[in-house]
mmCIF file of C-alpha atoms in Angstrom:
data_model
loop_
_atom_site.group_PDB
_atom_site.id
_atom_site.type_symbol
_atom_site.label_atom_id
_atom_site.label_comp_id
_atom_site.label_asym_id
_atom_site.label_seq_id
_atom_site.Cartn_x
_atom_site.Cartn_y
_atom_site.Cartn_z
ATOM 1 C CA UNK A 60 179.286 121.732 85.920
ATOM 2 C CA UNK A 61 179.983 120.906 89.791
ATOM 3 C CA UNK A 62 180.720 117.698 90.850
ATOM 4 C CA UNK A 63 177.175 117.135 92.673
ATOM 5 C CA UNK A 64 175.740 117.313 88.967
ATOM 6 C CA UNK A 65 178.177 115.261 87.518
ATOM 7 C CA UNK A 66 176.884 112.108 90.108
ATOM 8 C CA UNK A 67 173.113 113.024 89.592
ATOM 9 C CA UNK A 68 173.886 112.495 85.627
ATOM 10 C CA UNK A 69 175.805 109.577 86.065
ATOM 11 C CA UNK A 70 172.580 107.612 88.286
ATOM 12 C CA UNK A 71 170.086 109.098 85.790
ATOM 13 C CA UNK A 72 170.371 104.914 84.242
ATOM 14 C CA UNK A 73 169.521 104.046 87.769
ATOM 15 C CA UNK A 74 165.898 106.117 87.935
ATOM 16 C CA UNK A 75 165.084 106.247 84.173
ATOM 17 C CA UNK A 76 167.701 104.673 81.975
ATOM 18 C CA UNK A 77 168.567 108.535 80.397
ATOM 19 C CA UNK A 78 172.349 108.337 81.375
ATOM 20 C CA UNK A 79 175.516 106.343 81.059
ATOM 21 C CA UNK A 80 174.843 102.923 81.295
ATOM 22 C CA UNK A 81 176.227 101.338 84.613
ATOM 23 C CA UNK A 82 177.073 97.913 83.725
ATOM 24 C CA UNK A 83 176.555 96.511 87.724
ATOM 25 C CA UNK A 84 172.857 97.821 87.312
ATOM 26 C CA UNK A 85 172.876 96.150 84.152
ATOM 27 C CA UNK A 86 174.012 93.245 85.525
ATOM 28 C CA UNK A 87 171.341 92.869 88.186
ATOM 29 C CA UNK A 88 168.700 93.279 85.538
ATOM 30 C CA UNK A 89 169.687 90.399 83.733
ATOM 31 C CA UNK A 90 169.582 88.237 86.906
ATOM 32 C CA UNK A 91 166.015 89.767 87.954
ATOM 33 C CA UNK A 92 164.597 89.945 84.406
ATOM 34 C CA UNK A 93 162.779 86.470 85.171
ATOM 35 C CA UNK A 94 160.916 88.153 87.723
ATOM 36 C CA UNK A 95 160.080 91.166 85.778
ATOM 37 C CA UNK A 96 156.722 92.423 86.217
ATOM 38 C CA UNK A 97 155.968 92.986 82.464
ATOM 39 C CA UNK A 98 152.973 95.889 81.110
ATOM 40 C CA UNK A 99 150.925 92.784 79.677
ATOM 41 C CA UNK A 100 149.886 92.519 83.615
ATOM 42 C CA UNK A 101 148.329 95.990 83.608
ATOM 43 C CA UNK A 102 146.571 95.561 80.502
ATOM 44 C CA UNK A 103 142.698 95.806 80.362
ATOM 45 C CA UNK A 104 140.823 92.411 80.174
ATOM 46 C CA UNK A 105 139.738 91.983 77.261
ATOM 47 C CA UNK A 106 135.535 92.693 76.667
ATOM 48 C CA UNK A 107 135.222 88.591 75.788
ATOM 49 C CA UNK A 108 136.981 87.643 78.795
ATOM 50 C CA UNK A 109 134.644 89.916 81.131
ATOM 51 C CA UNK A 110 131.434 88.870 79.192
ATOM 52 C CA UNK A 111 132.347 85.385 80.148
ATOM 53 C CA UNK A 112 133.107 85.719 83.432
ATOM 54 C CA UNK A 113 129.171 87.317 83.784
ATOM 55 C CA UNK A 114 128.226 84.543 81.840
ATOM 56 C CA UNK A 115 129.919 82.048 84.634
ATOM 57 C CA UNK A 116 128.035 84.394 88.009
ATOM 58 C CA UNK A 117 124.643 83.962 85.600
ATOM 59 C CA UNK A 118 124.785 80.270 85.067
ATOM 60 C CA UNK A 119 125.989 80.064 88.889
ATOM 61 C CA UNK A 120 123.319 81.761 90.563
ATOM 62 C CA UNK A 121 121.022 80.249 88.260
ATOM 63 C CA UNK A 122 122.494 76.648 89.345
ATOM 64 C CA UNK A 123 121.905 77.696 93.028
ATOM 65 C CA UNK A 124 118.461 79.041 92.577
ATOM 66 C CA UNK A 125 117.281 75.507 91.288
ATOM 67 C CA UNK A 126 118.912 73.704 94.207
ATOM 68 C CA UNK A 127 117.133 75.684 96.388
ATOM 69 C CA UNK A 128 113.729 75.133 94.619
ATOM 70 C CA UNK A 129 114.923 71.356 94.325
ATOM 71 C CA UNK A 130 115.477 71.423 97.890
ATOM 72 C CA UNK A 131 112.338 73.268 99.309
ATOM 73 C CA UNK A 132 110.316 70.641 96.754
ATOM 74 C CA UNK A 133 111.854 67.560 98.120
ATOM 75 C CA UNK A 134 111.599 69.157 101.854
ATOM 76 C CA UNK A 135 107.640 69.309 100.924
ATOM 77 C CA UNK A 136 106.883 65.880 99.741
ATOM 78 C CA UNK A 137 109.113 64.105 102.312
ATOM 79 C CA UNK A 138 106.614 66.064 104.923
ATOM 80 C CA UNK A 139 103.461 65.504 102.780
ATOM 81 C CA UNK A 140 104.284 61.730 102.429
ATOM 82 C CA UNK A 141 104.656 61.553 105.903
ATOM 83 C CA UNK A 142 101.049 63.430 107.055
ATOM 84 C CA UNK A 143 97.777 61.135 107.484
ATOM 85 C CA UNK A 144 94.609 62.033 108.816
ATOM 86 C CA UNK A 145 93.288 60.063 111.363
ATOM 87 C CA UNK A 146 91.284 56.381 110.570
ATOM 88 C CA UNK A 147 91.236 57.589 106.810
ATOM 89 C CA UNK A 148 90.841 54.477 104.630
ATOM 90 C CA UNK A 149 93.967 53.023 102.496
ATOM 91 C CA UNK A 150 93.428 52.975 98.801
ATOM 92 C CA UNK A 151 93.410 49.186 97.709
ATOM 93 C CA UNK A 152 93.046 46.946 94.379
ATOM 94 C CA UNK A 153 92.281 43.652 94.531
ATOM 95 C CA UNK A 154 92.560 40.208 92.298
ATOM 96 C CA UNK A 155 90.916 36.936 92.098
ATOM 97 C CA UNK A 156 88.950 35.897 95.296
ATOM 98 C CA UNK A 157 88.687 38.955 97.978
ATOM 99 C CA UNK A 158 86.123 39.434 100.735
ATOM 100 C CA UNK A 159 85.893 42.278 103.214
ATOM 101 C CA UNK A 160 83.700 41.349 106.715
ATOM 102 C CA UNK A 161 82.409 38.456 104.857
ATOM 103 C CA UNK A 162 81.262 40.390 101.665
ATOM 104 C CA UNK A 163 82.920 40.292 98.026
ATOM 105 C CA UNK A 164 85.202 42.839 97.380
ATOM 106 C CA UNK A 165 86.750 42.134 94.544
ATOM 107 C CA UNK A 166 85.718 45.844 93.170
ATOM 108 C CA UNK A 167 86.685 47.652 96.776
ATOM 109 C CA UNK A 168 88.865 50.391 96.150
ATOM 110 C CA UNK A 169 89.836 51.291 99.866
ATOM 111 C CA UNK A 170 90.121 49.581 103.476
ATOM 112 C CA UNK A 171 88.699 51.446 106.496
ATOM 113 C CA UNK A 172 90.207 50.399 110.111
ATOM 114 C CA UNK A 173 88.178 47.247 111.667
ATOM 115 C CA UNK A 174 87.467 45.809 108.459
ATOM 116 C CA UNK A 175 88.297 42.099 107.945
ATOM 117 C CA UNK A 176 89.992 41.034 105.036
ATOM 118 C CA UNK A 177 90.161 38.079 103.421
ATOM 119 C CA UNK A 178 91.918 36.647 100.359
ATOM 120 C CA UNK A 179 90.942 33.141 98.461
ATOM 121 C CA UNK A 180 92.588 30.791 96.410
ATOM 122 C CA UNK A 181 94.505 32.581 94.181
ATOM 123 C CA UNK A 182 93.092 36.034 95.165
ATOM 124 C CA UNK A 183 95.987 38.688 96.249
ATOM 125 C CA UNK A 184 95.179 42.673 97.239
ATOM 126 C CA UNK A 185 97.974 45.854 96.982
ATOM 127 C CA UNK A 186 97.368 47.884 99.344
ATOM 128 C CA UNK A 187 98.858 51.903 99.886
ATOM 129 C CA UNK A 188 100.075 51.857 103.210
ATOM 130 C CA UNK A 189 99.216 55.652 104.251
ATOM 131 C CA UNK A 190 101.629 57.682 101.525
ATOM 132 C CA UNK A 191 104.254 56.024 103.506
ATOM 133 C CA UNK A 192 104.775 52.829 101.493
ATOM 134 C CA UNK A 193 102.967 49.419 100.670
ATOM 135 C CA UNK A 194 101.595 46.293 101.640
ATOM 136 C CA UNK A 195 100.676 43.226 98.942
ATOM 137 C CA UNK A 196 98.322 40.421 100.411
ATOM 138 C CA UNK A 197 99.098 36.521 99.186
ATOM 139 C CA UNK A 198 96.398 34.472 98.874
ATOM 140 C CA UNK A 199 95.167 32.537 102.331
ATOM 141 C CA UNK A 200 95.673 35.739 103.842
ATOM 142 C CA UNK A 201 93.160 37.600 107.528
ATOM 143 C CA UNK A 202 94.387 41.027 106.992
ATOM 144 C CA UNK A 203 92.717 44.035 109.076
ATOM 145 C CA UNK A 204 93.894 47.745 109.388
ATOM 146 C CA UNK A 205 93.858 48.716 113.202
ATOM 147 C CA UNK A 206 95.184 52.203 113.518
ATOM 148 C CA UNK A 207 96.130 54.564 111.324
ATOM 149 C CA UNK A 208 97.380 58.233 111.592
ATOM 150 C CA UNK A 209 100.443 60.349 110.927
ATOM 151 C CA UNK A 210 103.696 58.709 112.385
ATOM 152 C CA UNK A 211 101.642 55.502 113.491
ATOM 153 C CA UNK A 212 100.335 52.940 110.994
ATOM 154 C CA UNK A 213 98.980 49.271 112.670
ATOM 155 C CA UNK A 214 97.871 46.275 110.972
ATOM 156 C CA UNK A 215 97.032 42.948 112.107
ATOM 157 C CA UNK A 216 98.092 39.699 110.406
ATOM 158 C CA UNK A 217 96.635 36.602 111.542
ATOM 159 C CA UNK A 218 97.575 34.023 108.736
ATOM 160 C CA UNK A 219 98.982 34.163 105.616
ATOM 161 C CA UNK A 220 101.825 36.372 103.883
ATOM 162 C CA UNK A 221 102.580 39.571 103.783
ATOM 163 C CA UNK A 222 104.920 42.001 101.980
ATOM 164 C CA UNK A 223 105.727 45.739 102.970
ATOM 165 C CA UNK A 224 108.021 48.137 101.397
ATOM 166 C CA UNK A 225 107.822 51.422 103.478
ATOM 167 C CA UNK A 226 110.211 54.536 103.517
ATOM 168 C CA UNK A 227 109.538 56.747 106.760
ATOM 169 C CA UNK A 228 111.341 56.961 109.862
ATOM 170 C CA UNK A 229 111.836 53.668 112.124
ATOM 171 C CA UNK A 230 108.278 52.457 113.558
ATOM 172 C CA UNK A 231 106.347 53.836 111.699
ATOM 173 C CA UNK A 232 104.555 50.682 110.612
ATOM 174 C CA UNK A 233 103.955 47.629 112.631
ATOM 175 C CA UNK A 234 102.398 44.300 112.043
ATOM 176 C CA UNK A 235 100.412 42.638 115.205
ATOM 177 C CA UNK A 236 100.964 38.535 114.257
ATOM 178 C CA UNK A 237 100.736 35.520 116.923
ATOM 179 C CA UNK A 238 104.198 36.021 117.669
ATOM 180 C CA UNK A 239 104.604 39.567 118.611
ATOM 181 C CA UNK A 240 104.955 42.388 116.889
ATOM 182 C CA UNK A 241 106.956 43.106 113.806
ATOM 183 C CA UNK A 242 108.135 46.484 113.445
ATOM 184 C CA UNK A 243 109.660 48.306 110.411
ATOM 185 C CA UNK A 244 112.757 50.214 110.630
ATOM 186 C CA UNK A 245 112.309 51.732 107.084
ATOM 187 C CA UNK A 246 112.678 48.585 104.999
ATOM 188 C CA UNK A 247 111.393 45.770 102.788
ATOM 189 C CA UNK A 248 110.325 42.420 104.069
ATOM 190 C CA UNK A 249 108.042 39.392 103.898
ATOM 191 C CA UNK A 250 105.905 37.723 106.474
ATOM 192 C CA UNK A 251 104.412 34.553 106.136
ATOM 193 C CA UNK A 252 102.181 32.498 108.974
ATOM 194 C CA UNK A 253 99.999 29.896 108.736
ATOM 195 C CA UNK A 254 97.009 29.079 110.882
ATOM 196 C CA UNK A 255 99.185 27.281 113.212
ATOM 197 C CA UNK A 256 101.460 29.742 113.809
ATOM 198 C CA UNK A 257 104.454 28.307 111.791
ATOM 199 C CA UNK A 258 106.145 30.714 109.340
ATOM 200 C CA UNK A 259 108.938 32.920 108.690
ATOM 201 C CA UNK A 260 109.952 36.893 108.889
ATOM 202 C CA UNK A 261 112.478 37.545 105.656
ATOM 203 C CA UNK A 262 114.162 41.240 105.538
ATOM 204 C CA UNK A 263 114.959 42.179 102.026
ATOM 205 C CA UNK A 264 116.633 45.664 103.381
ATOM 206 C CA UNK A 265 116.834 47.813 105.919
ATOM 207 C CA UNK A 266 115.770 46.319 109.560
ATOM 208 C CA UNK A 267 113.191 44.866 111.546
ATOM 209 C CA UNK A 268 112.317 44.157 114.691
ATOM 210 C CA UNK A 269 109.946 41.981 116.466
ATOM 211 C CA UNK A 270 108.534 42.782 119.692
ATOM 212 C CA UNK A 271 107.013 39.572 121.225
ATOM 213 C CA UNK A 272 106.348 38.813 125.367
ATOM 214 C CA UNK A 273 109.931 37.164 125.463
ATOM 215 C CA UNK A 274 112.878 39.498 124.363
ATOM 216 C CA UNK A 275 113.425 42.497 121.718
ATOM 217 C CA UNK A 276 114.727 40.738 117.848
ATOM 218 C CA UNK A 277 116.852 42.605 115.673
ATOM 219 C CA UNK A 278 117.041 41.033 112.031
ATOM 220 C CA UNK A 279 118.592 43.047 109.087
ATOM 221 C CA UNK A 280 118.125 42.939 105.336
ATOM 222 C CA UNK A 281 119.591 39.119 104.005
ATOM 223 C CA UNK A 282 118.365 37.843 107.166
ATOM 224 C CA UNK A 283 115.434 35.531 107.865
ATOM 225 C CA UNK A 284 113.573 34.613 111.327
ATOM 226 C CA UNK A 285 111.301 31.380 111.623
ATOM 227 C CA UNK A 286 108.446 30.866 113.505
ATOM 228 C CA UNK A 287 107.106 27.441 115.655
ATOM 229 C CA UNK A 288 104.060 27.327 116.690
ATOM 230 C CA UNK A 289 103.053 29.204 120.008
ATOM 231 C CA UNK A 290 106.798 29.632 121.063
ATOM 232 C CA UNK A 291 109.096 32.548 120.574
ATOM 233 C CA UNK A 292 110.602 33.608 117.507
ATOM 234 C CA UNK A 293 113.552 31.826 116.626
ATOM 235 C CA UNK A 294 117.223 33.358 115.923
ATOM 236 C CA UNK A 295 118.304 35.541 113.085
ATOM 237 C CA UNK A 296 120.387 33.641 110.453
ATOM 238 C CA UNK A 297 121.584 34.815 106.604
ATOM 239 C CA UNK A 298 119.808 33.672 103.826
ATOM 240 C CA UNK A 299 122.524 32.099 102.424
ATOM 241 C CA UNK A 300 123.354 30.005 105.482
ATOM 242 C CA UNK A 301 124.289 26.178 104.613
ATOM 243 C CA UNK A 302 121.430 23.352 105.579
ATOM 244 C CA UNK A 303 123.853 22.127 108.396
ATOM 245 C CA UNK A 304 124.460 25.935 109.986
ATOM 246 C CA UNK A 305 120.822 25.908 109.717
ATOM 247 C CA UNK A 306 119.730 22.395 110.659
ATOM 248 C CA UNK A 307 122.094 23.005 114.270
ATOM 249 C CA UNK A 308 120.028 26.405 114.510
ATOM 250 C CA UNK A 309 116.653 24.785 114.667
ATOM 251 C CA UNK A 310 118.041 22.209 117.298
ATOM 252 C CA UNK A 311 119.404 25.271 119.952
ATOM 253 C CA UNK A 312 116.667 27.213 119.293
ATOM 254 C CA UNK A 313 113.782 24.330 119.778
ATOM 255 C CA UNK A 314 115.751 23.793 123.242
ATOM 256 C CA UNK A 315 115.198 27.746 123.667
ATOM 257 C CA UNK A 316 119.494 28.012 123.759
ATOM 258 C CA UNK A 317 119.370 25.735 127.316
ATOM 259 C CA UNK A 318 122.239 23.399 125.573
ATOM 260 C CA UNK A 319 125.606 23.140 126.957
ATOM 261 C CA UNK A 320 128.026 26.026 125.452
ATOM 262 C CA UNK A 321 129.938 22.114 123.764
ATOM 263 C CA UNK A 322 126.728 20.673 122.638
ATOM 264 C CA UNK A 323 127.187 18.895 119.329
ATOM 265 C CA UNK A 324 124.764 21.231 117.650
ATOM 266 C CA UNK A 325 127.149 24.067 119.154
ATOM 267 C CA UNK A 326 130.134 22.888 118.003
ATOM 268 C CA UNK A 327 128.240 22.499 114.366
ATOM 269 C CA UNK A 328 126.537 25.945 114.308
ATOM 270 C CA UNK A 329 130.389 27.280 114.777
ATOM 271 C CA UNK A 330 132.006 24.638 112.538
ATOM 272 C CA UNK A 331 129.790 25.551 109.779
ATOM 273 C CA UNK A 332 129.556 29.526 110.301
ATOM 274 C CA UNK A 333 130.854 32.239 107.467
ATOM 275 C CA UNK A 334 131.637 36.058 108.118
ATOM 276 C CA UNK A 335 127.972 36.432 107.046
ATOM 277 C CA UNK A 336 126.431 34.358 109.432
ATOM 278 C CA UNK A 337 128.043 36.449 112.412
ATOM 279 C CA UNK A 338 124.506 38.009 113.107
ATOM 280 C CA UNK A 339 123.554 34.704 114.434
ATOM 281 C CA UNK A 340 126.393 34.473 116.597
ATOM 282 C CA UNK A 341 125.574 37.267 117.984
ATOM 283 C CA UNK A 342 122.096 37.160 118.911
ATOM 284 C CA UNK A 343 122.716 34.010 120.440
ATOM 285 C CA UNK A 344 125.476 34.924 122.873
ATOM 286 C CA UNK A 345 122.999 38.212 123.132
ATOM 287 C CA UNK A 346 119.856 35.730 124.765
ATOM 288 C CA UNK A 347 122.625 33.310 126.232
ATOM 289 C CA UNK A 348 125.701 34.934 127.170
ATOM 290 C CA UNK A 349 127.079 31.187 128.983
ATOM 291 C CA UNK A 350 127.315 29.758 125.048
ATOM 292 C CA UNK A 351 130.288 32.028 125.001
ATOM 293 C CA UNK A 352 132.107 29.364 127.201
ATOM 294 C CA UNK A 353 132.526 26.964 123.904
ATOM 295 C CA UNK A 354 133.424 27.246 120.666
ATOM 296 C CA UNK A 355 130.469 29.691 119.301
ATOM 297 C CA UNK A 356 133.127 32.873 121.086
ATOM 298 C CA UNK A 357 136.145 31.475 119.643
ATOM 299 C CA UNK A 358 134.626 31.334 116.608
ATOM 300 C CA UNK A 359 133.354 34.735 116.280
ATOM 301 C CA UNK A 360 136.561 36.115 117.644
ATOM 302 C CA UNK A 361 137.889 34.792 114.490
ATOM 303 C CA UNK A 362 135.838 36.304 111.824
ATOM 304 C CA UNK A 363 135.029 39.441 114.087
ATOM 305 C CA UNK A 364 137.420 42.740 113.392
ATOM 306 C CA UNK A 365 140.288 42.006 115.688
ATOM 307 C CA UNK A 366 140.562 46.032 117.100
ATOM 308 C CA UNK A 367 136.673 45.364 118.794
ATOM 309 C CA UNK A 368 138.840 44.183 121.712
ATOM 310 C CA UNK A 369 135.896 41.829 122.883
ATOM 311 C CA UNK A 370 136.980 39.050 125.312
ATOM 312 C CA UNK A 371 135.579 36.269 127.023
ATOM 313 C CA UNK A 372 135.969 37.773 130.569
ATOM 314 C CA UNK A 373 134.322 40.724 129.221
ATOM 315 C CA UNK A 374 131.205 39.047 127.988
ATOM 316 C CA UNK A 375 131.662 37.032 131.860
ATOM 317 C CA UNK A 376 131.432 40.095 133.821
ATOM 318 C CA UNK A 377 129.133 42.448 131.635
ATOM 319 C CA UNK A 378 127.140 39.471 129.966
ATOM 320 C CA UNK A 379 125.463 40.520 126.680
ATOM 321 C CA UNK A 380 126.831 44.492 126.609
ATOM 322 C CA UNK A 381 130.141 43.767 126.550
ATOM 323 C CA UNK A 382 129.176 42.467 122.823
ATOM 324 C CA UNK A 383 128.179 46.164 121.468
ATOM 325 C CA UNK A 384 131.946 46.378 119.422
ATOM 326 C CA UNK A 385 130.766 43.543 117.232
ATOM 327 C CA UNK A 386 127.339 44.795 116.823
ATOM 328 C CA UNK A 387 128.895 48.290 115.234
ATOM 329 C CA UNK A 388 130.737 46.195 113.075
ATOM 330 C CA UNK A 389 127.986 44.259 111.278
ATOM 331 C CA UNK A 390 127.947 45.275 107.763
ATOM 332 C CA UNK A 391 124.893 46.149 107.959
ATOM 333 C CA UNK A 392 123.168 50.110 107.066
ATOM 334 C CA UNK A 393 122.278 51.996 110.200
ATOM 335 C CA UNK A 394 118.856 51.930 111.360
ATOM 336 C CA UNK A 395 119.480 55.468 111.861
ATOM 337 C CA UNK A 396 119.925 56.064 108.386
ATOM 338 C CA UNK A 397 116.676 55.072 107.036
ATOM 339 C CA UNK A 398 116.269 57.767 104.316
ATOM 340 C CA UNK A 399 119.489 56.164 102.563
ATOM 341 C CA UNK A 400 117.028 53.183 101.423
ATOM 342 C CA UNK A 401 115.566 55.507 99.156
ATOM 343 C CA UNK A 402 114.817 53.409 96.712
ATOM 344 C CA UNK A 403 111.747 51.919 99.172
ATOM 345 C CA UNK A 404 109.881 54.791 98.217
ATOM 346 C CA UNK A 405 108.930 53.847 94.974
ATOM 347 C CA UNK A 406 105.757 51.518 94.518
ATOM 348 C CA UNK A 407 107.112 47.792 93.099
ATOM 349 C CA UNK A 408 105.445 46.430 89.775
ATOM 350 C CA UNK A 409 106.401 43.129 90.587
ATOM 351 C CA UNK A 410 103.491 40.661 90.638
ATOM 352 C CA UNK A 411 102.384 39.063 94.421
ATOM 353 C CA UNK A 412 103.832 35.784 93.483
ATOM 354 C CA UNK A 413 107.735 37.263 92.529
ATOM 355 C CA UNK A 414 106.853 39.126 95.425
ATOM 356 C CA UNK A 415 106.772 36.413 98.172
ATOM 357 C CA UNK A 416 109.242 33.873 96.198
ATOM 358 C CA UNK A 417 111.948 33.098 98.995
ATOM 359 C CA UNK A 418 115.633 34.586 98.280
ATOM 360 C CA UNK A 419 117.581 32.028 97.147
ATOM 361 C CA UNK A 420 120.792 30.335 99.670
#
């Protein structure tokens, strides 16, 4: 046998394990055995293990395909709660003592635009507002529907109270009263006035804000706004405010903010303030920028985030914008994000008079 043989024999372990064994080779292979690629790898799946994995694409695309129809659904309401024809009538139930234009109506069943209503002692209505939300009626109560269509819904409110719950986007309601008028910014609030004008704007969630021939008001859910007579509306302040934050409130705002920025009342409002009652802070350095002179800033500055980077000579030179940091960081939702206060779209059960009781401080 020639030598060239001889070598071919001798590496036959090398290609298919047939000759000699060459103990270096067999050396490696007990170093790479770890990473052996082993015939289990290459063996068919079993039938079970490919039945389930059908099983998991079925139940997937099955998953998907209600989504979608969940999706399209949803997409269809949200547009068919939002659609109104033109002066159509809201549905309406009424209790107790309830005139429309003069006439009984304790039986009516809707409101037209222009009517009159008119509650009695101990008389309440619920009214549908649209398919947008609703509105319930206290007793004491000149109610009258003035415009109503898709997007736009306007009431007018001369005296009594009024509660709204309404889920569509921002505007989409508003309530004419003595003072200006109140607009929703999808949210849930309560409106009392009496036939002087004296009463109060409470925001349960969401926003709202009043329009009236003086400024723009912003007032969020836990916040309340009161009313005085034939002058403006006063400034926002937490429901859980203490009587003295409160009580040195009343006293700037009944001087319409012309105090000194060291005023007593000042120096109270700020002694007395919590994190929570920074949204009346605000607003009032918002109509009267020179309060930031006093105490009321330094205050602020101190339960304010301390990256807004707001300073005094800011709010000097740029007056009330130089306070948009602190505004973003209100804990407060987003106006802009309406839709998360879904709950609003469900109609309340509640009776009028849980309805109107006053949140607790």
């Amino acid at each position: 046998m020639s030598q060239e043989h001889d070598i071919d024999r001798d590496d036959d372990y090398l290609w298919d394990r047939s000759g000699p064994v060459d103990l270096e080779i067999a050396r490696l292979e007990r170093l790479l055995a770890p990473y052996a690629l082993h015939d289990a790898c290459h063996a068919p799946r079993p039938a079970a293990s490919r039945s389930r994995r059908r099983r998991g694409w079925r139940i997937a695309l099955a998953s998907a395909a209600v989504l979608a129809m969940f999706a399209v659904g949803v997409g269809t309401w949200y547009r068919q709660r939002l659609l109104w024809p033109e002066a159509q009538p809201w549905r309406m139930a009424a209790i107790g003592s309830v005139r429309i234009d003069g006439r009984d109506a304790s039986a009516a069943e809707t409101l037209a635009p222009g009517r009159v209503l008119e509650t009695g002692k101990g008389g309440s209505v619920r009214l549908r507002a649209a398919r947008i939300g609703e509105i319930v009626l206290g007793e004491g109560s000149r109610f009258s529907l003035v415009e109503t269509r898709s997007g736009r819904h306007r009431v007018d409110l001369r005296q009594g109270s009024l509660w709204a719950r309404v889920w569509a986007p921002p505007g989409s309601l508003g309530v004419a009263t003595k003072h200006g008028d109140v607009l929703d910014l999808g949210c849930e609030f309560v409106l009392k006035s009496d036939a002087g004008g004296n009463g109060s704007l409470e925001v349960r969630s969401g926003w709202v804000q009043i329009d009236d021939f003086w400024r723009e008001t912003l007032v969020p859910q836990g916040a309340r706004v009161e009313f005085r007579g034939d002058g403006p509306p006063g400034t926002p302040y937490d429901v859980g405010a203490s009587a003295e934050f409160v009580a040195a409130l009343r006293e700037i705002d009944a001087q319409g903010g012309d105090v000194s920025a060291i005023a007593p009342a000042v120096r109270q409002l700020a002694e007395n303030a919590r994190p929570q009652d920074a949204i009346t802070l605000l607003s009032l350095l918002k109509r009267h920028p020179r309060l930031g002179e006093g105490p009321l800033f330094d205050r602020l500055a101190a339960i304010m985030p301390a990256d807004a980077g707001v300073t005094r000579e800011q709010l000097r030179q740029r007056g009330a914008d130089a306070l948009s940091p602190w505004w973003q960081s209100l804990p407060y939702p987003r106006m802009k994000r309406w839709w998360m206060q879904w709950p609003d779209a469900f109609a309340s059960k509640a009776p009028a008079e849980a309805l109107f009781s006053e949140q607790p401080r």
